[in-house]
């Protein structure tokens, strides 16, 4: 069995320890020869890297492992690059959430003005990183989690039109599949989904079991009767439990399909703003929770000199999804996964150059998306508005255009008023001075 050289960009990410544990767990399915963690922040990389050394000595003896802050060391002779970085860190996520909320607008990591601000920060670093990777490893597969995936995917489509080995992915569809599995008391691995949309903006239209029976009607009924919770509810913070709970409202209002949780920010922007605390947002919850816990756990491992008995509370769906997509590419498994691809007719009444999220068969030559066909007017309308917002955001980046940025935010369903769009844009420009292009 061929073993692979893998580099993880954003080696200091709060999701990294969980991913490392899953790489150990799945080492027979996706065996690595070498793993390198790369991060620009030594203070984050070191503790995770040192804890990883101990973990691998115990659980992955044959693995060559090191961590670095030098790109040349990270990108030489690599087969797969996994990316999960955050330009500006969680401190800037906090601003993305709090600046809009302070004006009564939605502040969220990837949706609305917060996601817009984050997108304009991510693009430059993503382009630089991919250029760095390609200097040393022309053919490496680049699997990217870095958010906001919709904006990042659109920018990378424009920047690297010929590069077919960059794939943007999101764990939320898998989180949802596993949650349907919990609700039905079935293994979600048996499900065959039909899904369409943009990233964090999509719907399951069918969910077939092994016999080909559509489980969607049963799931919708159960969601309305019993409510909805994440597969890993016991490990989730309360804000996520609430978010999953709102799926019931969406199914009641629009019972055609099963919506991605993120649609609630667009369907109920006012109600969401009322429910969010502008003084303590999800970024605070993450910094006080997951971030604090994983660095404490690393220090414990380093102190004790063993990873035995330690476990990072982590989301298996997140780490296993990345590894399974890599496995399917590596060994041409042709398994089906929901990923982000250029539309090119997959959704027949949406423009070709949209980056859409759909089910695709994952081969060693990349994703082969499964045709969705025509989507109904309501969903098409929602998607086209959001798509225009995403494209204008990327236009604003490339053209350094204040006007395009204003158009983007005005089109976003979480904003609507052009006056409010201008107000939040001006405030975000101020806060993002060190990261954004200077608008004309
Ligand atoms: P985090 O801030 O804790 O970690 C990000 C790490 O990236 C930090 O250690 C930081 O130093 C590093 N970094 C920043 N700029 C970098 C650069 N240019 N090169 C290399 N490293 C760099 O954030 P997190 O909460 O752990 O999330 C990490 C990323 O994963 C975010 O973009 C998040 O949105 C994304 N994510 C995406 C999905 C998805 O569904 N696509 C799911 C989970 C997380
Ligand atoms: C889901 C989404 C990701 C997002 C993450 C935020 O997994 O698919 O795109 O980054 O949630 O989770 P957090 O715990 O950081 O709020
Ligand atoms: Mn996502």
Short mmCIF file of N, CA and C in Angstrom, two decimals, residues 2 4-5 75-81 130-143 162-167 329-330 364-366:
data_model
loop_
_atom_site.label_atom_id
_atom_site.label_comp_id
_atom_site.label_asym_id
_atom_site.label_seq_id
_atom_site.Cartn_x
_atom_site.Cartn_y
_atom_site.Cartn_z
N UNK A 2 0.64 2.15 -0.94
CA UNK A 2 1.46 3.36 -1.00
C UNK A 2 1.23 4.22 0.24
N UNK A 4 1.87 8.08 2.07
CA UNK A 4 1.89 9.44 1.53
C UNK A 4 2.60 10.44 2.43
N UNK A 5 3.11 11.48 1.76
CA UNK A 5 3.66 12.62 2.50
C UNK A 5 2.59 13.69 2.60
N UNK A 75 6.77 22.25 2.22
CA UNK A 75 6.12 21.94 0.94
C UNK A 75 6.95 21.11 -0.03
N UNK A 76 8.14 20.70 0.36
CA UNK A 76 8.96 19.86 -0.52
C UNK A 76 8.42 18.44 -0.56
N UNK A 77 8.20 17.94 -1.78
CA UNK A 77 7.90 16.51 -1.93
C UNK A 77 6.66 16.07 -1.14
N UNK A 78 5.57 16.79 -1.35
CA UNK A 78 4.34 16.50 -0.63
C UNK A 78 3.30 15.90 -1.58
N UNK A 79 2.51 14.94 -1.11
CA UNK A 79 1.42 14.37 -1.91
C UNK A 79 0.08 15.05 -1.59
N UNK A 80 -0.14 15.31 -0.31
CA UNK A 80 -1.39 15.94 0.11
C UNK A 80 -1.11 17.10 1.06
N UNK A 81 -1.76 18.22 0.80
CA UNK A 81 -1.71 19.33 1.75
C UNK A 81 -3.12 19.51 2.31
N UNK A 130 -0.82 28.81 -1.68
CA UNK A 130 -0.87 27.87 -2.82
C UNK A 130 0.31 28.11 -3.76
N UNK A 131 0.67 29.36 -3.97
CA UNK A 131 1.87 29.62 -4.78
C UNK A 131 3.12 29.03 -4.13
N UNK A 132 3.22 29.15 -2.81
CA UNK A 132 4.37 28.56 -2.09
C UNK A 132 4.38 27.04 -2.27
N UNK A 133 3.22 26.42 -2.13
CA UNK A 133 3.15 24.96 -2.27
C UNK A 133 3.58 24.55 -3.67
N UNK A 134 3.06 25.26 -4.68
CA UNK A 134 3.34 24.89 -6.07
C UNK A 134 4.79 25.09 -6.48
N UNK A 135 5.51 25.94 -5.73
CA UNK A 135 6.94 26.11 -6.00
C UNK A 135 7.67 24.78 -5.79
N UNK A 136 7.23 24.03 -4.81
CA UNK A 136 7.95 22.81 -4.42
C UNK A 136 7.22 21.52 -4.81
N UNK A 137 5.91 21.54 -4.82
CA UNK A 137 5.15 20.31 -5.11
C UNK A 137 4.05 20.63 -6.12
N UNK A 138 4.39 20.40 -7.38
CA UNK A 138 3.48 20.82 -8.47
C UNK A 138 2.18 20.02 -8.46
N UNK A 139 2.27 18.76 -8.03
CA UNK A 139 1.12 17.89 -8.20
C UNK A 139 0.41 17.51 -6.91
N UNK A 140 0.81 18.13 -5.82
CA UNK A 140 0.17 17.78 -4.55
C UNK A 140 -1.33 18.10 -4.60
N UNK A 141 -2.12 17.26 -3.98
CA UNK A 141 -3.54 17.57 -3.80
C UNK A 141 -3.68 18.52 -2.63
N UNK A 142 -4.39 19.62 -2.85
CA UNK A 142 -4.59 20.60 -1.78
C UNK A 142 -6.05 20.53 -1.34
N UNK A 143 -6.28 20.02 -0.15
CA UNK A 143 -7.64 19.92 0.37
C UNK A 143 -7.82 21.03 1.40
N UNK A 162 -6.32 26.76 -14.03
CA UNK A 162 -5.85 25.48 -14.62
C UNK A 162 -5.52 24.44 -13.56
N UNK A 163 -5.52 24.85 -12.31
CA UNK A 163 -5.07 23.93 -11.26
C UNK A 163 -6.24 23.11 -10.76
N UNK A 164 -6.31 21.86 -11.20
CA UNK A 164 -7.45 21.02 -10.86
C UNK A 164 -7.21 20.20 -9.60
N UNK A 165 -6.15 20.51 -8.88
CA UNK A 165 -5.86 19.74 -7.67
C UNK A 165 -6.01 20.57 -6.40
N UNK A 166 -6.85 21.58 -6.49
CA UNK A 166 -7.22 22.34 -5.29
C UNK A 166 -8.69 22.07 -5.05
N UNK A 167 -9.02 21.55 -3.88
CA UNK A 167 -10.41 21.20 -3.59
C UNK A 167 -10.84 21.80 -2.26
N UNK A 329 -9.26 9.88 -3.04
CA UNK A 329 -8.41 10.37 -4.13
C UNK A 329 -7.18 9.46 -4.25
N UNK A 330 -6.57 9.16 -3.13
CA UNK A 330 -5.31 8.42 -3.12
C UNK A 330 -5.46 7.04 -3.76
N UNK A 364 -9.26 9.43 -8.33
CA UNK A 364 -7.87 9.90 -8.31
C UNK A 364 -7.66 11.05 -9.30
N UNK A 365 -8.65 11.29 -10.15
CA UNK A 365 -8.59 12.46 -11.03
C UNK A 365 -9.47 13.59 -10.54
N UNK A 366 -9.90 13.49 -9.30
CA UNK A 366 -10.68 14.58 -8.71
C UNK A 366 -12.15 14.24 -8.63
#
